[in-house]
Coordinates of C-alpha atoms in Angstrom, one line a residue:
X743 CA 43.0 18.1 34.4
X744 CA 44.7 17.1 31.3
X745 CA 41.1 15.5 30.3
X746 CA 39.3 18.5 30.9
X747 CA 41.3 21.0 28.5
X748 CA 41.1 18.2 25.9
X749 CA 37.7 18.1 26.1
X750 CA 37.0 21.9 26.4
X751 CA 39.2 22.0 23.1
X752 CA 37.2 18.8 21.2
X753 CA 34.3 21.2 21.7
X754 CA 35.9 24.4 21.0
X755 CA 36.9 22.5 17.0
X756 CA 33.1 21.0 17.2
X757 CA 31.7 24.7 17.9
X758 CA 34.3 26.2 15.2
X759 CA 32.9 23.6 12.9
X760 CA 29.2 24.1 12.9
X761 CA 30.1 28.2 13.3
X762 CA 32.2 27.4 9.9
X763 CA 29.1 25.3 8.2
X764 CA 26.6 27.8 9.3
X765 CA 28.3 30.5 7.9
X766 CA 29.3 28.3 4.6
X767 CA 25.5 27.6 4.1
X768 CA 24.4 30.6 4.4
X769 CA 27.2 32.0 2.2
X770 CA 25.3 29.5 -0.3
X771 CA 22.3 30.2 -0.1
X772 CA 23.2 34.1 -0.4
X773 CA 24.9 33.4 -3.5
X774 CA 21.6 31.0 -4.7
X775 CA 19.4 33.9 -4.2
X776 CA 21.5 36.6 -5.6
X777 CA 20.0 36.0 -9.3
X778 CA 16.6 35.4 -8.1
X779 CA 16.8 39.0 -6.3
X780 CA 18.8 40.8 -9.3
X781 CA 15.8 39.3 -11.5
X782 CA 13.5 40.6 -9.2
X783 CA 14.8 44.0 -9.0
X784 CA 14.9 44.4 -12.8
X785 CA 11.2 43.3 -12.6
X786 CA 10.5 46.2 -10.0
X787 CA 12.6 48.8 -12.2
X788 CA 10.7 48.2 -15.7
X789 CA 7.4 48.2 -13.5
X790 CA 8.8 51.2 -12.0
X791 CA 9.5 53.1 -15.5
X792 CA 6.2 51.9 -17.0
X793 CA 4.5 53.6 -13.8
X794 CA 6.5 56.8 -14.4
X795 CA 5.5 57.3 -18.1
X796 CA 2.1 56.9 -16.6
X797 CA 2.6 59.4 -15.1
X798 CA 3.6 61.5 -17.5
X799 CA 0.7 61.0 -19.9
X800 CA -1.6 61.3 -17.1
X801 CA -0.2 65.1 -15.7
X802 CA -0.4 66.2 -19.8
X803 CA -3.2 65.0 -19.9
X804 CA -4.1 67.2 -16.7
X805 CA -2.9 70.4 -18.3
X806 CA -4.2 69.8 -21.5
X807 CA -7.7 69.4 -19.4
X808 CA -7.1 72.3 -17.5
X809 CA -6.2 74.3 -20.5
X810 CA -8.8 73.7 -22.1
X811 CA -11.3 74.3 -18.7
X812 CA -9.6 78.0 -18.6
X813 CA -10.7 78.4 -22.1
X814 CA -14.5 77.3 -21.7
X815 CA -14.6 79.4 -18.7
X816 CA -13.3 82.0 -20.6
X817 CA -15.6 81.6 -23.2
X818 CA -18.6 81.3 -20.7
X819 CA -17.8 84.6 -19.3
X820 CA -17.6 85.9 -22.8
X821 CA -21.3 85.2 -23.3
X822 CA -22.5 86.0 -20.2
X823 CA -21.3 89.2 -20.8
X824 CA -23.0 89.0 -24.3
X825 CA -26.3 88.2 -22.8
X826 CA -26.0 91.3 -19.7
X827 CA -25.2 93.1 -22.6
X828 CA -28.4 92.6 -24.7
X829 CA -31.3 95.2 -24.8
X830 CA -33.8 93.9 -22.2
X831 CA -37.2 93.6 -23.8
X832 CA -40.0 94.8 -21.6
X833 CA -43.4 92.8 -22.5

């Protein structure tokens, strides 16, 4: 019986072991890839801003375009209005 708790606890330190390296390694390999991430985010977050002044130009743009559509059809009213407005000539 003696032999059987000795064993049970030889495995029990070889489990607690490879639990202990598993965790170590992947402790490691977090810390390895903790730059490569942080670089990568920084990479996402100047893509990001670029995107968003984009952006910004392209919805001025928008409203200048718009603008400037509100003021044709104004004007296109205008001489239609002009036109009605002549005397018709009867041939």
């Amino acid at each position: 019986m003696l032999e059987v708790s000795s064993r049970r606890a030889s495995r029990r330190k070889k489990s607690s072991k490879r639990r202990r390296i598993i965790v170590a390694t992947l402790c490691a390999i977090l810390l390895l890839l903790f730059p490569f991430t942080n670089s990568k985010i920084k990479k996402y977050n100047e893509e990001n801003n670029k995107l968003k002044t984009e952006i910004e130009k392209l919805e001025n743009e928008a409203t200048d375009l718009k603008s400037k559509n509100s003021k044709l059809n104004q004007s296109k009213t205008e001489l239609e209005n002009k036109i009605n407005s002549l005397p018709k000539s009867s041939n």
